[in-house]
Structure formats: structure tokens, C-alpha cells
Short mmCIF file of C-alpha atoms and ligand atoms in Angstrom, two decimals:
data_model
loop_
_atom_site.label_atom_id
_atom_site.label_comp_id
_atom_site.label_asym_id
_atom_site.label_seq_id
_atom_site.Cartn_x
_atom_site.Cartn_y
_atom_site.Cartn_z
CA MET A 1 -0.11 -0.17 0.04
CA THR A 2 1.30 3.44 -1.02
CA ILE A 3 0.13 6.69 0.41
CA ASN A 4 0.05 9.75 -1.69
CA THR A 5 1.25 12.31 0.91
CA PHE A 6 -0.04 16.04 0.96
CA PRO A 7 2.10 18.82 1.87
CA GLU A 8 3.34 19.36 5.60
CA ASN A 9 0.87 21.46 7.27
CA PHE A 10 -1.86 20.95 4.68
CA LEU A 11 -5.04 22.13 6.27
CA TRP A 12 -7.68 19.38 6.05
CA GLY A 13 -11.06 20.80 7.20
CA GLY A 14 -14.74 20.83 7.35
CA ALA A 15 -17.34 23.49 6.68
CA ILE A 16 -20.70 24.60 7.67
CA ALA A 17 -22.30 28.16 7.43
CA ALA A 18 -24.57 30.30 10.00
CA ASN A 19 -27.41 30.28 7.94
CA GLN A 20 -27.69 26.53 7.27
CA THR A 21 -26.88 25.50 10.88
CA GLU A 22 -27.40 27.78 13.50
CA GLY A 23 -31.05 28.17 13.92
CA ALA A 24 -31.81 30.36 16.96
CA TRP A 25 -33.20 32.92 14.49
CA ASN A 26 -34.94 35.25 16.78
CA ILE A 27 -32.95 34.99 20.03
CA ASP A 28 -30.28 36.73 21.95
CA GLY A 29 -30.89 39.98 19.77
CA ARG A 30 -30.38 38.40 16.66
CA GLY A 31 -32.26 40.48 13.67
CA LEU A 32 -33.93 39.10 10.81
CA SER A 33 -32.11 37.99 7.78
CA ASN A 34 -32.75 37.30 4.17
CA ILE A 35 -32.36 33.52 4.99
CA ASP A 36 -35.16 33.72 7.39
CA LEU A 37 -37.67 34.45 4.62
CA ILE A 38 -36.62 31.73 2.42
CA PRO A 39 -38.93 28.87 2.77
CA HIS A 40 -38.74 25.27 1.99
CA GLY A 41 -41.58 24.85 -0.49
CA PRO A 42 -42.62 25.69 -4.03
CA ASP A 43 -41.71 29.46 -3.54
CA ARG A 44 -38.38 28.76 -2.73
CA GLN A 45 -36.70 29.23 -6.14
CA SER A 46 -38.63 32.45 -6.93
CA ILE A 47 -37.86 34.01 -3.71
CA LYS A 48 -34.20 33.15 -3.86
CA LEU A 49 -33.73 34.70 -7.29
CA GLY A 50 -35.46 37.82 -6.40
CA TYR A 51 -38.58 37.35 -8.56
CA LYS A 52 -40.96 37.21 -5.70
CA LYS A 53 -40.63 39.12 -2.74
CA ALA A 54 -40.29 37.33 0.51
CA LYS A 55 -42.95 37.64 3.14
CA MET A 56 -43.08 35.51 6.57
CA SER A 57 -46.23 33.39 6.40
CA ASP A 58 -47.51 30.90 9.39
CA ASN A 59 -48.13 28.33 6.30
CA GLU A 60 -44.40 27.98 5.37
CA TYR A 61 -41.80 25.95 6.89
CA TYR A 62 -38.25 27.93 7.12
CA PRO A 63 -35.36 25.40 7.58
CA SER A 64 -33.04 28.16 8.59
CA HIS A 65 -34.97 28.94 11.88
CA THR A 66 -33.90 25.87 13.67
CA GLY A 67 -31.15 24.83 11.49
CA ILE A 68 -29.32 21.79 13.15
CA ASP A 69 -29.36 23.96 16.28
CA PHE A 70 -25.57 24.56 15.94
CA TYR A 71 -26.07 27.59 18.02
CA HIS A 72 -27.05 25.53 21.33
CA ARG A 73 -25.04 22.57 20.31
CA TYR A 74 -21.63 23.83 18.91
CA LYS A 75 -19.74 22.55 21.87
CA GLU A 76 -20.70 19.07 21.28
CA ASP A 77 -20.40 19.46 17.43
CA ILE A 78 -16.79 20.96 17.91
CA ALA A 79 -15.66 18.04 19.89
CA LEU A 80 -16.81 15.35 17.40
CA LEU A 81 -14.95 17.42 14.74
CA ALA A 82 -12.06 17.42 16.94
CA GLU A 83 -12.13 13.75 17.48
CA MET A 84 -12.01 13.53 13.43
CA GLY A 85 -9.01 15.51 13.62
CA LEU A 86 -9.83 18.52 11.66
CA LYS A 87 -7.25 20.94 11.47
CA VAL A 88 -9.27 23.93 10.32
CA PHE A 89 -12.89 24.45 10.79
CA ARG A 90 -14.82 27.01 8.33
CA THR A 91 -18.05 28.64 9.38
CA SER A 92 -19.69 32.19 8.65
CA ILE A 93 -20.66 34.96 11.18
CA SER A 94 -24.37 35.68 10.99
CA TRP A 95 -24.31 39.49 10.01
CA SER A 96 -27.70 40.11 11.92
CA ARG A 97 -26.34 38.59 15.11
CA ILE A 98 -23.73 41.16 15.14
CA TYR A 99 -25.78 44.12 13.66
CA PRO A 100 -29.40 43.10 14.00
CA ASN A 101 -30.86 45.57 11.54
CA GLY A 102 -27.54 46.56 9.90
CA ASP A 103 -27.47 50.24 10.73
CA GLU A 104 -26.88 50.32 14.48
CA THR A 105 -23.73 51.96 15.77
CA ILE A 106 -23.07 49.48 18.73
CA PRO A 107 -22.85 45.82 17.99
CA ASN A 108 -25.03 43.23 19.70
CA GLN A 109 -22.98 42.11 22.48
CA ALA A 110 -24.77 38.61 22.68
CA GLY A 111 -23.79 37.95 19.25
CA ILE A 112 -20.12 38.88 19.92
CA ASP A 113 -20.23 36.65 23.01
CA TYR A 114 -21.54 33.62 21.01
CA TYR A 115 -18.87 34.01 18.35
CA THR A 116 -16.01 34.59 20.90
CA ASP A 117 -16.97 31.41 22.87
CA LEU A 118 -17.38 29.26 19.44
CA PHE A 119 -13.94 30.35 18.18
CA LYS A 120 -12.13 29.70 21.67
CA THR A 121 -13.66 26.24 21.77
CA CYS A 122 -12.24 25.51 18.49
CA LYS A 123 -8.75 27.04 19.26
CA ALA A 124 -8.98 24.81 22.49
CA HIS A 125 -9.36 21.67 20.33
CA ASN A 126 -6.37 23.09 18.33
CA MET A 127 -8.33 23.84 15.19
CA GLU A 128 -7.38 26.88 12.85
CA LEU A 129 -10.31 28.77 11.80
CA LEU A 130 -11.38 30.03 8.31
CA VAL A 131 -14.41 32.47 8.74
CA THR A 132 -16.94 33.77 6.15
CA LEU A 133 -17.94 37.07 6.78
CA ALA A 134 -21.27 37.01 4.67
CA HIS A 135 -22.34 33.44 3.82
CA PHE A 136 -25.60 34.09 1.74
CA ASP A 137 -26.48 36.34 4.62
CA ILE A 138 -27.45 40.20 4.92
CA PRO A 139 -29.86 41.83 7.48
CA MET A 140 -33.39 42.41 6.52
CA GLY A 141 -33.11 46.01 7.74
CA ILE A 142 -30.75 46.41 4.78
CA VAL A 143 -32.65 44.80 2.47
CA GLU A 144 -35.61 46.86 3.18
CA GLN A 145 -33.80 49.99 3.29
CA TYR A 146 -31.59 49.42 0.47
CA ASN A 147 -32.60 46.48 -1.48
CA GLY A 148 -29.30 44.73 -0.46
CA TRP A 149 -26.43 45.38 -2.51
CA LYS A 150 -28.36 47.37 -4.95
CA HIS A 151 -27.30 50.28 -3.05
CA ARG A 152 -23.75 51.87 -2.40
CA ALA A 153 -24.66 52.85 1.23
CA THR A 154 -24.61 49.05 1.90
CA ILE A 155 -20.87 49.05 1.50
CA ASP A 156 -20.31 51.14 4.71
CA LEU A 157 -22.49 48.95 6.57
CA TYR A 158 -20.80 45.89 5.53
CA VAL A 159 -17.27 47.47 6.21
CA LYS A 160 -18.40 48.40 9.93
CA PHE A 161 -19.52 44.62 10.39
CA ALA A 162 -16.26 43.30 8.84
CA GLU A 163 -14.18 45.83 11.04
CA THR A 164 -16.04 44.71 14.18
CA CYS A 165 -15.34 40.97 13.30
CA PHE A 166 -11.57 41.75 12.79
CA GLU A 167 -11.61 43.65 16.14
CA CYS A 168 -13.38 41.10 18.15
CA PHE A 169 -12.12 37.98 16.64
CA GLY A 170 -8.80 38.72 15.15
CA ASP A 171 -6.99 36.84 18.16
CA TYR A 172 -8.71 33.58 17.06
CA VAL A 173 -9.17 33.63 13.27
CA ASN A 174 -6.26 33.42 11.00
CA TYR A 175 -8.20 32.81 7.54
CA TRP A 176 -11.08 35.22 6.41
CA ILE A 177 -13.15 35.16 3.23
CA PRO A 178 -15.33 38.59 2.73
CA PHE A 179 -18.33 36.78 0.77
CA ASN A 180 -19.09 33.25 0.08
CA GLU A 181 -19.12 32.42 -3.60
CA ILE A 182 -19.41 36.11 -4.46
CA ASN A 183 -20.17 35.28 -8.00
CA VAL A 184 -23.40 33.58 -6.85
CA VAL A 185 -25.18 37.12 -6.69
CA LEU A 186 -25.52 37.03 -10.36
CA HIS A 187 -27.38 33.83 -10.41
CA SER A 188 -29.07 33.69 -7.02
CA PRO A 189 -29.78 37.64 -6.04
CA PHE A 190 -32.00 37.31 -3.21
CA SER A 191 -30.04 34.87 -1.19
CA GLY A 192 -26.54 36.04 -2.46
CA GLY A 193 -27.24 39.70 -2.23
CA GLY A 194 -30.80 40.69 -0.89
CA LEU A 195 -31.82 41.94 -4.12
CA TYR A 196 -35.45 41.86 -5.54
CA PHE A 197 -36.41 43.42 -8.94
CA ASP A 198 -39.51 44.67 -10.43
CA ASP A 199 -40.29 44.15 -13.97
CA THR A 200 -39.52 47.63 -15.24
CA GLU A 201 -35.83 47.31 -14.11
CA ASN A 202 -32.92 46.07 -16.09
CA ARG A 203 -32.12 42.88 -14.07
CA GLU A 204 -28.47 42.47 -15.64
CA GLU A 205 -27.51 45.79 -14.69
CA ILE A 206 -28.67 45.69 -11.14
CA LEU A 207 -26.64 42.49 -10.78
CA TYR A 208 -23.37 43.92 -11.98
CA GLN A 209 -23.93 46.95 -9.82
CA ALA A 210 -24.37 44.93 -6.91
CA ALA A 211 -21.58 42.75 -7.66
CA HIS A 212 -19.32 45.72 -7.81
CA TYR A 213 -20.40 47.30 -4.60
CA MET A 214 -19.86 43.75 -3.22
CA LEU A 215 -16.22 43.89 -4.81
CA VAL A 216 -15.57 47.29 -3.46
CA ALA A 217 -16.66 46.05 0.05
CA SER A 218 -14.56 43.06 -0.08
CA ALA A 219 -11.58 45.22 -1.06
CA SER A 220 -12.06 47.48 1.88
CA ALA A 221 -12.26 44.50 4.11
CA VAL A 222 -9.09 43.31 2.60
CA GLU A 223 -7.33 46.67 3.77
CA SER A 224 -9.16 46.62 7.19
CA CYS A 225 -8.05 42.98 7.87
CA HIS A 226 -4.46 43.82 6.97
CA ARG A 227 -4.63 46.87 9.20
CA ILE A 228 -6.24 45.34 12.17
CA THR A 229 -5.25 41.71 12.33
CA PRO A 230 -2.03 41.72 10.09
CA LYS A 231 -1.16 38.23 11.09
CA ALA A 232 -4.29 36.90 9.31
CA LYS A 233 -4.70 36.06 5.72
CA ILE A 234 -7.76 37.18 3.62
CA GLY A 235 -8.83 35.66 0.54
CA CYS A 236 -11.83 35.77 -2.17
CA MET A 237 -14.07 32.82 -2.91
CA ILE A 238 -15.96 31.80 -5.88
CA ALA A 239 -18.00 29.08 -6.97
CA GLY A 240 -15.43 27.29 -9.00
CA GLY A 241 -15.75 24.71 -11.62
CA SER A 242 -14.06 25.20 -15.24
CA PHE A 243 -16.29 25.66 -18.30
CA TYR A 244 -15.49 22.90 -20.88
CA PRO A 245 -16.34 23.75 -24.61
CA TYR A 246 -19.08 21.28 -25.76
CA SER A 247 -17.28 20.60 -28.87
CA CYS A 248 -14.30 21.78 -30.90
CA ASN A 249 -16.44 24.19 -32.88
CA PRO A 250 -15.03 27.60 -32.40
CA GLU A 251 -18.24 28.96 -31.56
CA ASP A 252 -18.51 26.87 -28.33
CA VAL A 253 -14.75 27.51 -27.48
CA TRP A 254 -15.79 31.24 -27.63
CA GLN A 255 -18.83 30.63 -25.39
CA SER A 256 -16.79 28.71 -22.99
CA MET A 257 -14.41 31.71 -22.53
CA ASN A 258 -17.22 33.91 -22.02
CA ASP A 259 -18.99 31.81 -19.55
CA GLU A 260 -15.59 31.34 -17.42
CA ARG A 261 -15.20 35.01 -17.44
CA THR A 262 -18.58 35.64 -15.57
CA ASN A 263 -17.01 33.70 -12.77
CA THR A 264 -13.33 34.62 -13.05
CA PHE A 265 -13.88 38.34 -13.43
CA PHE A 266 -14.63 38.53 -9.69
CA VAL A 267 -11.02 36.95 -8.97
CA ASP A 268 -9.58 39.39 -11.53
CA VAL A 269 -10.73 42.22 -9.62
CA GLN A 270 -9.97 40.81 -6.32
CA ALA A 271 -6.52 39.19 -7.19
CA LYS A 272 -5.32 41.76 -9.53
CA GLY A 273 -6.81 44.96 -8.10
CA LYS A 274 -8.89 46.21 -11.27
CA TYR A 275 -11.24 45.36 -13.56
CA PRO A 276 -10.00 43.12 -16.53
CA TYR A 277 -9.89 44.49 -19.80
CA TYR A 278 -12.69 42.69 -21.32
CA MET A 279 -15.35 43.92 -19.01
CA ASP A 280 -15.82 47.29 -20.66
CA ALA A 281 -16.59 45.64 -23.86
CA PHE A 282 -18.82 43.35 -21.97
CA PHE A 283 -20.93 46.03 -20.28
CA LYS A 284 -20.90 47.82 -23.74
CA SER A 285 -22.49 44.93 -25.46
CA LYS A 286 -25.26 44.42 -22.88
CA GLY A 287 -26.00 48.17 -22.58
CA ILE A 288 -25.16 48.10 -19.11
CA HIS A 289 -24.06 50.97 -17.26
CA VAL A 290 -22.14 50.27 -13.87
CA ASP A 291 -21.32 53.34 -11.31
CA ILE A 292 -17.55 52.76 -10.83
CA SER A 293 -16.17 55.92 -9.25
CA GLU A 294 -12.33 56.80 -9.16
CA LYS A 295 -12.36 56.38 -5.36
CA ASP A 296 -13.75 52.88 -6.01
CA LYS A 297 -10.95 51.82 -8.42
CA ASP A 298 -8.45 53.07 -5.70
CA ILE A 299 -10.15 50.93 -3.30
CA LEU A 300 -10.07 47.74 -5.43
CA LYS A 301 -6.20 48.22 -5.69
CA GLN A 302 -6.20 46.17 -2.28
CA THR A 303 -5.76 42.48 -3.34
CA VAL A 304 -6.23 39.41 -1.56
CA ASP A 305 -3.73 36.75 -0.05
CA PHE A 306 -5.33 33.90 -1.42
CA VAL A 307 -7.83 32.48 -3.90
CA ALA A 308 -10.49 30.25 -2.44
CA PHE A 309 -13.13 28.32 -4.20
CA SER A 310 -15.77 25.73 -3.82
CA TYR A 311 -15.89 22.80 -6.17
CA TYR A 312 -18.69 20.52 -7.11
CA ALA A 313 -18.80 20.09 -10.81
CA SER A 314 -17.62 21.51 -14.15
CA ARG A 315 -19.73 22.96 -16.59
CA THR A 316 -20.15 22.60 -20.51
CA SER A 317 -20.57 25.50 -22.86
CA ILE A 318 -22.30 25.56 -26.13
CA ALA A 319 -23.09 28.51 -28.12
CA ASP A 320 -26.59 27.22 -28.87
CA ILE A 321 -27.84 25.48 -25.68
CA SER A 322 -31.33 24.83 -27.20
CA ARG A 323 -29.42 22.19 -29.46
CA VAL A 324 -28.62 19.77 -26.58
CA GLU A 325 -30.06 18.76 -23.16
CA LYS A 326 -29.43 21.04 -20.31
CA ASN A 327 -27.75 20.45 -16.96
CA GLU A 328 -29.54 22.74 -14.35
CA GLY A 329 -28.02 21.31 -11.32
CA ASN A 330 -25.77 23.63 -9.19
CA ILE A 331 -27.06 26.91 -9.99
CA ILE A 332 -25.37 27.58 -13.13
CA VAL A 333 -27.10 26.11 -16.04
CA SER A 334 -24.90 24.62 -18.82
CA ALA A 335 -25.04 21.90 -21.41
CA LYS A 336 -25.13 18.21 -20.16
CA ASN A 337 -21.70 16.72 -20.58
CA PRO A 338 -22.32 13.32 -22.00
CA TYR A 339 -18.91 12.03 -20.55
CA LEU A 340 -19.74 12.66 -17.00
CA LYS A 341 -22.26 10.81 -14.24
CA MET A 342 -24.27 13.15 -12.11
CA SER A 343 -25.36 12.93 -8.31
CA ASP A 344 -28.91 12.23 -7.52
CA TRP A 345 -29.59 15.92 -7.61
CA GLY A 346 -28.14 16.32 -11.21
CA TRP A 347 -24.85 17.74 -10.17
CA VAL A 348 -22.01 16.61 -12.60
CA ILE A 349 -19.30 14.37 -10.68
CA ASP A 350 -15.99 15.36 -12.41
CA PRO A 351 -13.09 14.56 -10.08
CA LEU A 352 -10.25 15.56 -12.77
CA GLY A 353 -12.20 18.73 -13.12
CA LEU A 354 -10.90 19.75 -9.78
CA ARG A 355 -7.17 19.36 -11.22
CA ILE A 356 -8.10 21.32 -14.19
CA THR A 357 -9.77 24.13 -12.26
CA MET A 358 -6.82 24.34 -9.74
CA ASN A 359 -4.55 24.54 -12.39
CA GLN A 360 -6.46 27.11 -14.49
CA ILE A 361 -6.89 29.48 -11.46
CA TYR A 362 -3.48 29.21 -10.47
CA GLU A 363 -2.21 30.03 -13.93
CA ARG A 364 -4.16 32.99 -14.12
CA PHE A 365 -3.75 34.36 -10.63
CA GLU A 366 -0.35 32.82 -9.14
CA LYS A 367 -1.85 33.10 -5.54
CA PRO A 368 -2.21 30.24 -3.10
CA LEU A 369 -5.46 28.31 -3.62
CA PHE A 370 -7.79 26.87 -0.88
CA VAL A 371 -10.45 24.38 -1.79
CA VAL A 372 -12.97 25.64 0.75
CA GLU A 373 -16.03 23.61 -0.21
CA ASN A 374 -16.45 20.03 -1.94
CA GLY A 375 -18.53 17.05 -1.21
CA LEU A 376 -21.50 14.89 -2.30
CA GLY A 377 -25.03 15.51 -1.64
CA ALA A 378 -26.63 12.18 -1.03
CA LYS A 379 -29.40 10.30 0.61
CA ASP A 380 -28.34 8.43 3.59
CA VAL A 381 -29.86 5.18 5.04
CA ILE A 382 -29.63 4.06 8.53
CA GLU A 383 -29.11 0.28 8.43
CA ALA A 384 -30.77 -2.22 10.94
CA ASP A 385 -27.67 -2.11 13.12
CA GLY A 386 -27.88 1.70 13.42
CA THR A 387 -24.88 2.39 11.02
CA ILE A 388 -24.58 4.58 7.95
CA GLN A 389 -22.55 2.78 5.24
CA ASP A 390 -21.80 5.80 3.12
CA ASP A 391 -19.33 4.27 0.72
CA TYR A 392 -20.39 6.47 -2.28
CA ARG A 393 -19.33 9.38 -0.34
CA ILE A 394 -15.96 7.95 0.52
CA ASP A 395 -15.50 6.81 -3.01
CA TYR A 396 -16.37 10.52 -4.37
CA MET A 397 -14.02 12.21 -1.75
CA GLU A 398 -11.21 9.67 -2.50
CA GLN A 399 -11.34 10.52 -6.23
CA HIS A 400 -11.27 14.22 -5.57
CA PHE A 401 -8.40 13.69 -3.25
CA GLN A 402 -6.60 11.88 -5.79
CA ALA A 403 -7.06 14.68 -8.46
CA MET A 404 -6.09 17.29 -5.66
CA TYR A 405 -2.94 15.35 -5.16
CA ASP A 406 -2.25 15.48 -8.80
CA GLY A 407 -2.92 18.99 -8.92
CA ILE A 408 -0.23 19.81 -6.40
CA GLN A 409 2.05 17.43 -8.04
CA ASP A 410 1.57 19.65 -11.10
CA GLY A 411 2.80 22.60 -9.04
CA VAL A 412 -0.24 24.29 -7.66
CA PRO A 413 0.34 25.60 -4.07
CA LEU A 414 -2.83 24.58 -2.15
CA LEU A 415 -3.33 25.42 1.61
CA GLY A 416 -6.09 23.11 2.22
CA TYR A 417 -9.10 21.21 1.71
CA ILE A 418 -12.72 21.83 3.15
CA SER A 419 -15.08 19.28 3.11
CA TRP A 420 -18.60 21.15 2.78
CA GLY A 421 -21.31 20.20 5.34
CA VAL A 422 -19.02 18.22 7.36
CA ILE A 423 -21.92 17.71 9.66
CA ASP A 424 -25.44 17.33 7.93
CA LEU A 425 -27.12 20.67 7.15
CA VAL A 426 -29.87 22.40 5.45
CA SER A 427 -29.26 22.46 1.68
CA ALA A 428 -28.69 25.92 0.13
CA SER A 429 -30.57 25.34 -2.99
CA THR A 430 -33.47 22.99 -1.83
CA GLY A 431 -33.93 23.73 1.90
CA GLU A 432 -33.82 19.77 2.29
CA MET A 433 -32.16 17.94 5.02
CA SER A 434 -32.27 14.76 2.93
CA LYS A 435 -29.48 15.95 0.88
CA ARG A 436 -26.65 15.34 3.20
CA TYR A 437 -23.18 15.98 2.74
CA GLY A 438 -22.03 15.37 6.35
CA MET A 439 -19.46 12.60 7.72
CA ILE A 440 -21.87 13.17 10.84
CA PHE A 441 -25.47 12.58 10.57
CA VAL A 442 -28.10 14.74 12.01
CA ASP A 443 -31.54 13.21 12.96
CA LYS A 444 -33.68 15.76 11.14
CA ASP A 445 -36.15 15.34 8.21
CA ASP A 446 -37.24 17.86 5.20
CA THR A 447 -40.29 18.99 7.21
CA GLY A 448 -38.20 19.96 10.52
CA ASP A 449 -38.99 16.80 12.72
CA GLY A 450 -36.34 14.65 14.29
CA THR A 451 -34.27 14.53 17.51
CA LEU A 452 -31.41 16.59 16.16
CA ALA A 453 -29.15 13.70 17.67
CA ARG A 454 -25.72 13.48 15.89
CA LYS A 455 -24.07 10.00 14.92
CA LYS A 456 -21.00 9.11 12.87
CA LYS A 457 -21.17 7.75 9.54
CA LYS A 458 -18.73 5.36 7.98
CA SER A 459 -16.87 8.37 6.28
CA PHE A 460 -16.15 9.84 9.97
CA ASP A 461 -13.35 7.30 10.64
CA TRP A 462 -12.29 7.16 6.99
CA TYR A 463 -11.77 10.86 6.68
CA LYS A 464 -10.04 10.70 10.41
CA GLN A 465 -7.64 8.31 8.79
CA VAL A 466 -6.95 10.41 5.82
CA ILE A 467 -6.32 13.36 7.91
CA GLN A 468 -3.95 11.48 10.42
CA GLN A 469 -1.88 10.01 7.57
CA ASN A 470 -2.10 13.38 5.64
CA GLY A 471 -2.67 11.56 2.42
CA VAL A 472 -4.90 9.07 0.66
CA GLU A 473 -4.08 5.23 -0.14
CA ILE A 474 -3.69 4.20 -3.82
C1 BG6 B 1 -22.12 26.09 -2.07
C2 BG6 B 1 -22.60 26.87 -0.92
O1 BG6 B 1 -22.66 26.73 -3.16
O2 BG6 B 1 -22.78 24.94 -2.07
C3 BG6 B 1 -23.21 26.30 0.29
O3 BG6 B 1 -21.58 27.77 -0.37
C4 BG6 B 1 -24.28 24.97 -0.26
O4 BG6 B 1 -23.95 27.10 0.86
C5 BG6 B 1 -23.54 24.28 -1.17
O5 BG6 B 1 -24.84 24.47 0.66
C6 BG6 B 1 -24.19 22.86 -1.46
O6 BG6 B 1 -25.15 23.38 -2.23
P1 BG6 B 1 -26.53 22.81 -1.75
O7 BG6 B 1 -27.65 23.23 -2.60
O8 BG6 B 1 -26.49 21.27 -2.19
O9 BG6 B 1 -26.73 22.90 -0.42
#
């Protein structure tokens, strides 16, 4: 047996996010957040995408209100993750726990105390922290007053929140990410940016304007982080996954290049400090006007220390998508790739795509990379003897680890790998619990029933061993 060993100090980790786990949506002073208004039912997609205005209703079930009750169970959960041997834990901070309405001058002390204790608990277990400031999360106060990231005023409110976090949690956190999957605002505007639209508005213009304000806010956060907590590193993050041309028809190749740019332009700005040359032509071709001031351009010069991405799937681009079957899994619609299998939720499974994505991103930006999300959403079954034999998950992860190892051999500097939903949590796309990523099972179903008890799956011990030996067996 040979072991493909990863670099010394490679950060093996597990991720969750506040909006999908904490619950406790209305206690200890927490304000209402956009996630609290996204129901599980049939309206979920139209609300997430900003087509339908969210209103709280007694007839709906809102999975985030209870999550997996991480807010009350974090000590037990962190102890389990420590037993698994995690070197790094990724979570996010609920913005409305710190600034309930978004525009207060003084933060909510109960929120600060909660995260201080959570982070201290992780440190006591020798875990590094990678913290996302906003993971599909914005106070409804800001949504109502400014339509979320549509308005420039949101930048200052975000920077105040970011600076509070750097000041209060800087002693514990060594890795920060300003926004989870910043590019997702283009695809899921209400969950990604608190945006609503009415029929008379130019949707695309608003999306790119919001993206711009988020980019300025992110660059300001980079400056604040470097100033307030200089020992920490701060990165950017996109929902990654390369776009393959469907065929060698140059039209498809050109389409794939343009599709790729809608993702990587975010990193171009955050890692290179300015808008890339092709965006001007793009805005002109679409008739989009984006308010970009000279001061903004100056702020954008603050560049990140590393580039993080989630990787679940590659995409496939074709000039005329009406000619082929579509793949609508995983937010960004593309053509169905005939060479690849899919998960039960239609997400393409492409381990080699991880090596390809790593190489393409590094070639373009030459900054250390961090895989901060990856995993398989699958239905788990509890066997008669009480065990959960999730070999499909182990197989998925093993193949991705091999691809990641190969990418490192190619010369790509990779800081670590963080497995998504290391403990079962609410699915961001569907609101289900039955779409499980975890190596720790949580007893809760899609309607909110269950004891919330935690249970190790077979993958728990397998991942523990990978971490212990710092590599995968081949
Ligand atoms: C990423 C998000 O896009 O994918 C997570 O950052 C999300 O919040 C994850 O949960 C998996 O997606 P889903 O829809 O299966 O939960």
C-alpha cells in the first residue's frame, strides 16, 4: 500500500455556514436576515432568485429558523469534529447577530459573546479557523432600506460589520473570506445579495452594479483586515468549476471563454486589483451602465492573499444551448456533459475537473489556492444495526483527493481542503435535510421533524484516517 502524501501543514478541514446550521433565528438579539424568509416549499426558487418578494407566512416552513441547532450544540459538535482530527473549521458569522438591523452604531454584545466562545472552543481543540463574513446572509433591515447590495450605502454598513469582526475575533481567526461564492449574486440574487427586482428594471444592470459594490466592500475588508489583524490572511472565493467547450466548434470554445469570465472576472478584480480589460466591452455589448467611481478604483487595488473556491462540478458551454440537453444542477445552467455521471440532484461528478480548475485558476492568478468546499449531496440510509454505510461518499472524496494530489504535483500551491457540510445541514438550493453532505449524521427530516441527535457515518473514521496519515491510499 502506498500513500499519496500531502504537503506538511496541509489544512484538512470541514465547513458549515451560520445560515444553514445555527437556527436560533430570533433569540439573543439576532435580527431578521434574508435567509429567514426563504421557505422550503414551492416558492423557494422564485424568492431566492429575487422574482418574488419574500414575506413571512405561518403556512410556510423556514428551515433556517432551527437549522441543526448548532447555536446551542456547538460544543458537542466541535468536540466531534476535533475527534475527527480537523485541522481547520470553516463557518460564517451571521451578520444580523452582530448588527441586528445592519445600521446600528453599537454591535449586539450577545452575538459577539457567542462567536467568541465558539472560536475559543475551536482553538481549545487546536483547530484553525477560516471564517466567512457573509455566507448568503444580509440583515433584512438593509434589504428593506436599500434593496441589499443594489445600493452603495450597503458598502459602509458591511465594512463596519467586517471591522467589528476583525477587532473582536482577530485573536482567534487566521483565515478570512469576505463573501461566500461572490459570483453567485449573479445567479441567486436574493440569497446572494438581498436583491429584489420589479419588471421595469434592467435585471442584468442591477446584478453587475451589486457585484461591483460587493467587490468594493470586499477590497475595503481586505484593507481593514491587513490593518487590524495583520497576522491573518484574507482571500476571495468563487463558486468554481471550469467551463469546458461542448465541442471543438470555435463558437463553443468562444462561449466557454465568455462563460468562464462571468466567474473569474470576480477573481480578476480581487486578485489583480482592477477590472479586467474585457469587462468594458462586455458592459457595452449588454448596454449595462455600472457606477464605478475613481475612489472605487483606488479601493479595488487592495488585493487578496489567497484565492478560495468551492468545487462541486465542471460546466459545459455551447453557443446554442437549445440544441442539447441542459444541466440545471448547481445554480449555473450549462449543457449536459455526455462523458460525466451526475449525483441524484443532477450535479455533475468530475474529479479530474478539480485538477483542471486548480491549474486554470493558479495559472491565471498565481496566488495560493484553498479548496473551501467540496462534497457529495446524497441520501443516507440508517441500516438495521444503526450504522450508515456511506461508501459512495468515501468513493467521491477519494477520487477528488487523488485529483487534488495530482494538481499539487503539477505545482499548484494549495493551502488546504475543506469538506462541505461536514456535519449534515440544510441544503442551500433546496432547503432539504435529506440532501446530506456530512460525515456526521443529524436526525432531522425535510419537514423539520427529528431529535437532532448526531451520529457518525462510516466516512467519519475514513476521513479521520486520511487526516492522520495526511494522504490517501492508492
Ligand atoms: C455552495 C454553498 O454553493 O454549495 C453552500 O456555498 C451550499 O452554502 C453548497 O450548501 C451545496 O449546495 P446545496 O444546494 O446542495 O446545499
